[in-house]
PDB file of C-alpha atoms in Angstrom:
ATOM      1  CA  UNK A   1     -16.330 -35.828  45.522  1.00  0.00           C
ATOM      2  CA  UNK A   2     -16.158 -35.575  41.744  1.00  0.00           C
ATOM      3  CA  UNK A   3     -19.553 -35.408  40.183  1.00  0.00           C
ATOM      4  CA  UNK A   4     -19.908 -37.243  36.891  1.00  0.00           C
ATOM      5  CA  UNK A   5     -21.637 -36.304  34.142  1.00  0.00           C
ATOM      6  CA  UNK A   6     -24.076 -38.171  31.961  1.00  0.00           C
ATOM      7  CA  UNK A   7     -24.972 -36.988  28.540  1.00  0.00           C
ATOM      8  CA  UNK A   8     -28.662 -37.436  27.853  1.00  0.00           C
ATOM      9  CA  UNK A   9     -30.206 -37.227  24.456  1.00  0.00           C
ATOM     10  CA  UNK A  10     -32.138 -34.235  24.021  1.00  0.00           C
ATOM     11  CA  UNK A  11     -36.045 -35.163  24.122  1.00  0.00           C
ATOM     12  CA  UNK A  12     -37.577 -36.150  20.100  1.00  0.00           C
ATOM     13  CA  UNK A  13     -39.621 -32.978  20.409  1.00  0.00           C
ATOM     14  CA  UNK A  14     -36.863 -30.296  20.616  1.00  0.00           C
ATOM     15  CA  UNK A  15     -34.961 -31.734  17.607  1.00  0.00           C
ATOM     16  CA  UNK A  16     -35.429 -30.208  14.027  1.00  0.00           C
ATOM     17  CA  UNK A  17     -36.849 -32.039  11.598  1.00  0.00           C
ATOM     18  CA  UNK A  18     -36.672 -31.584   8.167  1.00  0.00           C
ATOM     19  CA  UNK A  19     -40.421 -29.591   6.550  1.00  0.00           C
ATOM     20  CA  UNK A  20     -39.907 -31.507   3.307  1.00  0.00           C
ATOM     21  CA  UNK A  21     -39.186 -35.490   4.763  1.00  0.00           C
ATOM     22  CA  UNK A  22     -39.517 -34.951   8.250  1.00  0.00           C
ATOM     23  CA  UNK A  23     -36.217 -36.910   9.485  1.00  0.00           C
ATOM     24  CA  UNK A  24     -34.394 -35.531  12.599  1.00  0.00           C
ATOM     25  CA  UNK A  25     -31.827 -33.339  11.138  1.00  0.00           C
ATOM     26  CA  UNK A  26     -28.507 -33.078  12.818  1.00  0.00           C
ATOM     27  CA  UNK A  27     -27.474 -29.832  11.767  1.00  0.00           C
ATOM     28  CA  UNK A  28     -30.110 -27.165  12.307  1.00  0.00           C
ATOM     29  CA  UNK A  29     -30.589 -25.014   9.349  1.00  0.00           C
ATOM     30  CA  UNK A  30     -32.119 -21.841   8.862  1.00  0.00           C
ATOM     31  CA  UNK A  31     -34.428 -23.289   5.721  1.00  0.00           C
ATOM     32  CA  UNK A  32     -35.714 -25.726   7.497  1.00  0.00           C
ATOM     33  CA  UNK A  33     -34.529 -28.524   5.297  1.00  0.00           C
ATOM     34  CA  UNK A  34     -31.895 -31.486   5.224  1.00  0.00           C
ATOM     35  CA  UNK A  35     -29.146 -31.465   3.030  1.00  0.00           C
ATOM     36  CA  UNK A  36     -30.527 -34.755   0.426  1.00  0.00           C
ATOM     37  CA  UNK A  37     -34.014 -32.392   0.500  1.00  0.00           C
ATOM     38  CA  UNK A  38     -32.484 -29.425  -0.506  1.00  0.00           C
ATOM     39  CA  UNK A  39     -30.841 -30.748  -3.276  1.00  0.00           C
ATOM     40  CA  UNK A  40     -34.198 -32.055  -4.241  1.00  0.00           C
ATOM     41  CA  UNK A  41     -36.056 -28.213  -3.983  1.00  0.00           C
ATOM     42  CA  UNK A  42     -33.165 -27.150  -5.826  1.00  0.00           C
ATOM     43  CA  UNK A  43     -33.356 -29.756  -8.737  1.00  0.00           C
ATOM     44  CA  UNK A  44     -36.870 -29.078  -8.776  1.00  0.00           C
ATOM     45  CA  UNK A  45     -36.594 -25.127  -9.026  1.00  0.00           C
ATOM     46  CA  UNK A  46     -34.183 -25.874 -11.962  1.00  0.00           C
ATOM     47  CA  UNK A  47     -36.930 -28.316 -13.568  1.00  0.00           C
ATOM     48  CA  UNK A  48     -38.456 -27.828 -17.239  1.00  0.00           C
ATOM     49  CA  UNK A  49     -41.751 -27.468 -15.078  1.00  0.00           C
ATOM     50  CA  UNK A  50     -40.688 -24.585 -14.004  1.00  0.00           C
ATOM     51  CA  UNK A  51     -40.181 -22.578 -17.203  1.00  0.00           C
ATOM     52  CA  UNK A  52     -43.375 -22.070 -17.246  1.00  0.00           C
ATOM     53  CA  UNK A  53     -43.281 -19.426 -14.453  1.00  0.00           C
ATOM     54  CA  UNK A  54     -42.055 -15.992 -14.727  1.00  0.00           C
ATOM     55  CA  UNK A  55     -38.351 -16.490 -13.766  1.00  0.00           C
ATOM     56  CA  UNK A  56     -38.241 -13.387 -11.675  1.00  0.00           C
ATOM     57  CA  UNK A  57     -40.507 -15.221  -9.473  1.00  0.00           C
ATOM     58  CA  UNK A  58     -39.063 -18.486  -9.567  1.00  0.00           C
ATOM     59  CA  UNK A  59     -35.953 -16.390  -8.523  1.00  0.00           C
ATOM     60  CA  UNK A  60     -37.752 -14.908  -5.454  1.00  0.00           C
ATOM     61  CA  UNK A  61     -39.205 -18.344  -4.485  1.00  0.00           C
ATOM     62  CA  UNK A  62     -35.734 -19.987  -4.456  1.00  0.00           C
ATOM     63  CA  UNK A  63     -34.799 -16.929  -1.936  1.00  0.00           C
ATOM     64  CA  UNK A  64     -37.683 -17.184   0.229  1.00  0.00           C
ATOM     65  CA  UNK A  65     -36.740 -20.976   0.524  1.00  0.00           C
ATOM     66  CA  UNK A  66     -33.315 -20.691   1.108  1.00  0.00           C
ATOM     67  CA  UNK A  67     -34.154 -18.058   4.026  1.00  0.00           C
ATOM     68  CA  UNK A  68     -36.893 -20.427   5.965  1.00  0.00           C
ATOM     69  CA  UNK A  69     -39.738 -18.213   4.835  1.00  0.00           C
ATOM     70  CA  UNK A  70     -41.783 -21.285   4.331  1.00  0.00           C
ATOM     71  CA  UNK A  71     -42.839 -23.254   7.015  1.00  0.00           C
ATOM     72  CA  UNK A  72     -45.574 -26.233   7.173  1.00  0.00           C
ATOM     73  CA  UNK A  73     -48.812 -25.257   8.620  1.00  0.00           C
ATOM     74  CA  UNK A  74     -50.737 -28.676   8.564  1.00  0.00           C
ATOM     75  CA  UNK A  75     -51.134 -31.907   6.294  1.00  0.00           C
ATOM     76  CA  UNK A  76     -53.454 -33.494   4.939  1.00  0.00           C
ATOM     77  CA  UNK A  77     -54.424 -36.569   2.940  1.00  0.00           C
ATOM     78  CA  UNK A  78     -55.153 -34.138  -0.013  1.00  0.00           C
ATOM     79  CA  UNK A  79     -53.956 -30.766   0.746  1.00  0.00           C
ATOM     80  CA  UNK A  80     -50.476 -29.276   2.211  1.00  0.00           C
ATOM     81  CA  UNK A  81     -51.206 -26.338   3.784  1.00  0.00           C
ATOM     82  CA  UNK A  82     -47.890 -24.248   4.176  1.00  0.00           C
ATOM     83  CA  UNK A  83     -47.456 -20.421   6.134  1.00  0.00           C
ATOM     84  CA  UNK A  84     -45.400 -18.048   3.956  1.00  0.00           C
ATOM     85  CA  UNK A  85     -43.491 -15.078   4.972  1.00  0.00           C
ATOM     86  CA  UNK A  86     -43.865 -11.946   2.786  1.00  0.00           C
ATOM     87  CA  UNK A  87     -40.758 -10.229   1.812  1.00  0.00           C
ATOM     88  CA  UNK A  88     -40.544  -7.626   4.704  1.00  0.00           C
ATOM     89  CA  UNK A  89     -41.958 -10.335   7.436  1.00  0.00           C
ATOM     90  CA  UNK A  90     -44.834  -7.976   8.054  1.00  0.00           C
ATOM     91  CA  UNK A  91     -47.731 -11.130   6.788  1.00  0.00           C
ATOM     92  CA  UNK A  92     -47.467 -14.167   6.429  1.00  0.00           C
ATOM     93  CA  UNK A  93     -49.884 -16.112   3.863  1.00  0.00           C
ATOM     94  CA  UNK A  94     -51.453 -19.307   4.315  1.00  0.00           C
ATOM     95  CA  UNK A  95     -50.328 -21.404   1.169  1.00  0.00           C
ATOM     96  CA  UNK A  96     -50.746 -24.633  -0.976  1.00  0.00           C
ATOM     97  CA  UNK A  97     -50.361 -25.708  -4.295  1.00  0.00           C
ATOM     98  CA  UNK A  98     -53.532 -24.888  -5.766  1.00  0.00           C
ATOM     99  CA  UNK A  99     -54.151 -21.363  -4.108  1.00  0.00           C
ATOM    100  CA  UNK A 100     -52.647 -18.652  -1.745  1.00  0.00           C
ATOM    101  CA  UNK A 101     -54.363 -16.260   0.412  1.00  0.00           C
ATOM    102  CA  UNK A 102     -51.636 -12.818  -1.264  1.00  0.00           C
ATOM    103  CA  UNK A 103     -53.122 -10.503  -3.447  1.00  0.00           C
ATOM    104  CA  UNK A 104     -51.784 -12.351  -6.627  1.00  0.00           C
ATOM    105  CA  UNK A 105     -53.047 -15.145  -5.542  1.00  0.00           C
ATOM    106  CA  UNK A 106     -56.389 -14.602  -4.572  1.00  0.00           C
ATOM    107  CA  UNK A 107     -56.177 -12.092  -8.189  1.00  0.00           C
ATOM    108  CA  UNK A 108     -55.677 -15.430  -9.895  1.00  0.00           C
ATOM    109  CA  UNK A 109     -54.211 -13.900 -13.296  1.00  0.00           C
ATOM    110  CA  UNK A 110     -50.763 -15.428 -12.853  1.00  0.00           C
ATOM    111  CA  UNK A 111     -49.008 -17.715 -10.488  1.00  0.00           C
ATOM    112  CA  UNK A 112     -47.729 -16.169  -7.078  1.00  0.00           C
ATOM    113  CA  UNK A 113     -44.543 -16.889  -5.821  1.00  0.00           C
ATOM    114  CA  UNK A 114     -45.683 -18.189  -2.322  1.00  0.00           C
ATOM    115  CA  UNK A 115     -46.938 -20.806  -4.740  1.00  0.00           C
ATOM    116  CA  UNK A 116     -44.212 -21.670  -6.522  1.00  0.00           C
ATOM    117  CA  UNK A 117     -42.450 -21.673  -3.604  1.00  0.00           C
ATOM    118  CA  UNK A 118     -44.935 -24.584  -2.440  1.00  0.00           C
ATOM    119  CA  UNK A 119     -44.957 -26.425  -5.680  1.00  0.00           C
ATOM    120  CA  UNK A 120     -41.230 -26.321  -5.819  1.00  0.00           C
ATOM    121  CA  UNK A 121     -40.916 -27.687  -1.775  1.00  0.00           C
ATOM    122  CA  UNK A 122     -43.951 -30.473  -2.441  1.00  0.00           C
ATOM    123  CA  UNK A 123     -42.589 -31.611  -5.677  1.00  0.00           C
ATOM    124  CA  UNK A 124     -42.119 -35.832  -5.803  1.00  0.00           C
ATOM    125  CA  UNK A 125     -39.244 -37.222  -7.461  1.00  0.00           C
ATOM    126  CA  UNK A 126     -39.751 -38.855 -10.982  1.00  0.00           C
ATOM    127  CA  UNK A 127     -39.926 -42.573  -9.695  1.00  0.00           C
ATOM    128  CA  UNK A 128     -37.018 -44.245 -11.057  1.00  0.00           C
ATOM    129  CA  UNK A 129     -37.972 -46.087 -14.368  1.00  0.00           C
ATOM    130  CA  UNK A 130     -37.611 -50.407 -12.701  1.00  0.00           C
ATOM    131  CA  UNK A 131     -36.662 -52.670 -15.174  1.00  0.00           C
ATOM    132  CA  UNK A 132     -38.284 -55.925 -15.363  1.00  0.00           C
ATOM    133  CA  UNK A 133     -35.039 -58.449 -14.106  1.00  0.00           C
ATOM    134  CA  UNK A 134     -33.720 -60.554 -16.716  1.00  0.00           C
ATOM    135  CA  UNK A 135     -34.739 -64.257 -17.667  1.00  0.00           C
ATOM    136  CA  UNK A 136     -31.380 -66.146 -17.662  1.00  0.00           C
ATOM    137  CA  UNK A 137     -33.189 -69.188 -19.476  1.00  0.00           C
ATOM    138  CA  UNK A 138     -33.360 -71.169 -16.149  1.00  0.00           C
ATOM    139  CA  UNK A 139     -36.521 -73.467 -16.663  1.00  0.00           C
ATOM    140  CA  UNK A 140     -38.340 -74.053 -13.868  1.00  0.00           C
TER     141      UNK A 140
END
């Protein structure tokens, strides 16, 4: 007797989904994020916005993004909260946009990069500008 068989799809709650947009993604990858989303964290870590950091640490966000160091923790209406690895993986620091639980952060003297990190992964794109449609002089 030959034995057939069947392919099933694997169940929705083993497949990876993207931290950023949260779509299935087909291709695991070890950031966490799909390709059109990482384009988007990398436009954004490239932004004028970001100028205003100390580039050394917009340098060391980039890298902890592009290793997975940042993973979603929960989400709220207000606040993402998001749990960040430290360099060596020995903590990790519960992070959003408006604080971080490292010593920087909880100093408060200059941004951390766990939260540039956050601000460059929860950045929204610039809605594009609409343009009203045109009147073609058709009386109605």
């Amino acid at each position: 007797m030959a034995s057939t068989e069947t392919k099933t799809a694997a169940p929705a709650q083993d497949q990876q989904r993207c931290i950023k947009c949260h779509r299935i993604l087909r291709n695991a990858s070890p950031d966490g994020l799909g390709p059109k989303c990482r384009g988007k964290v990398r436009k954004a870590t490239k932004a004028p916005a970001m100028s205003d950091f100390k580039p050394h640490l917009v340098e060391k966000a980039v890298e902890m993004l592009e290793q997975g160091a940042v993973q979603p923790l929960r989400k709220s209406s207000k606040n993402q909260v998001f749990l960040v690895v430290s360099e060596d993986g020995s903590q990790t620091y519960r992070t959003a946009r408006a604080a971080c639980t490292c010593k920087a952060g909880l100093r408060g003297q200059h941004m951390c990069k766990h939260r540039i990190a956050v601000i460059a992964l929860t950045v929204q794109a610039a809605p594009e500008s609409q343009s009203a449609p045109i009147a073609l002089g058709i009386a109605a």
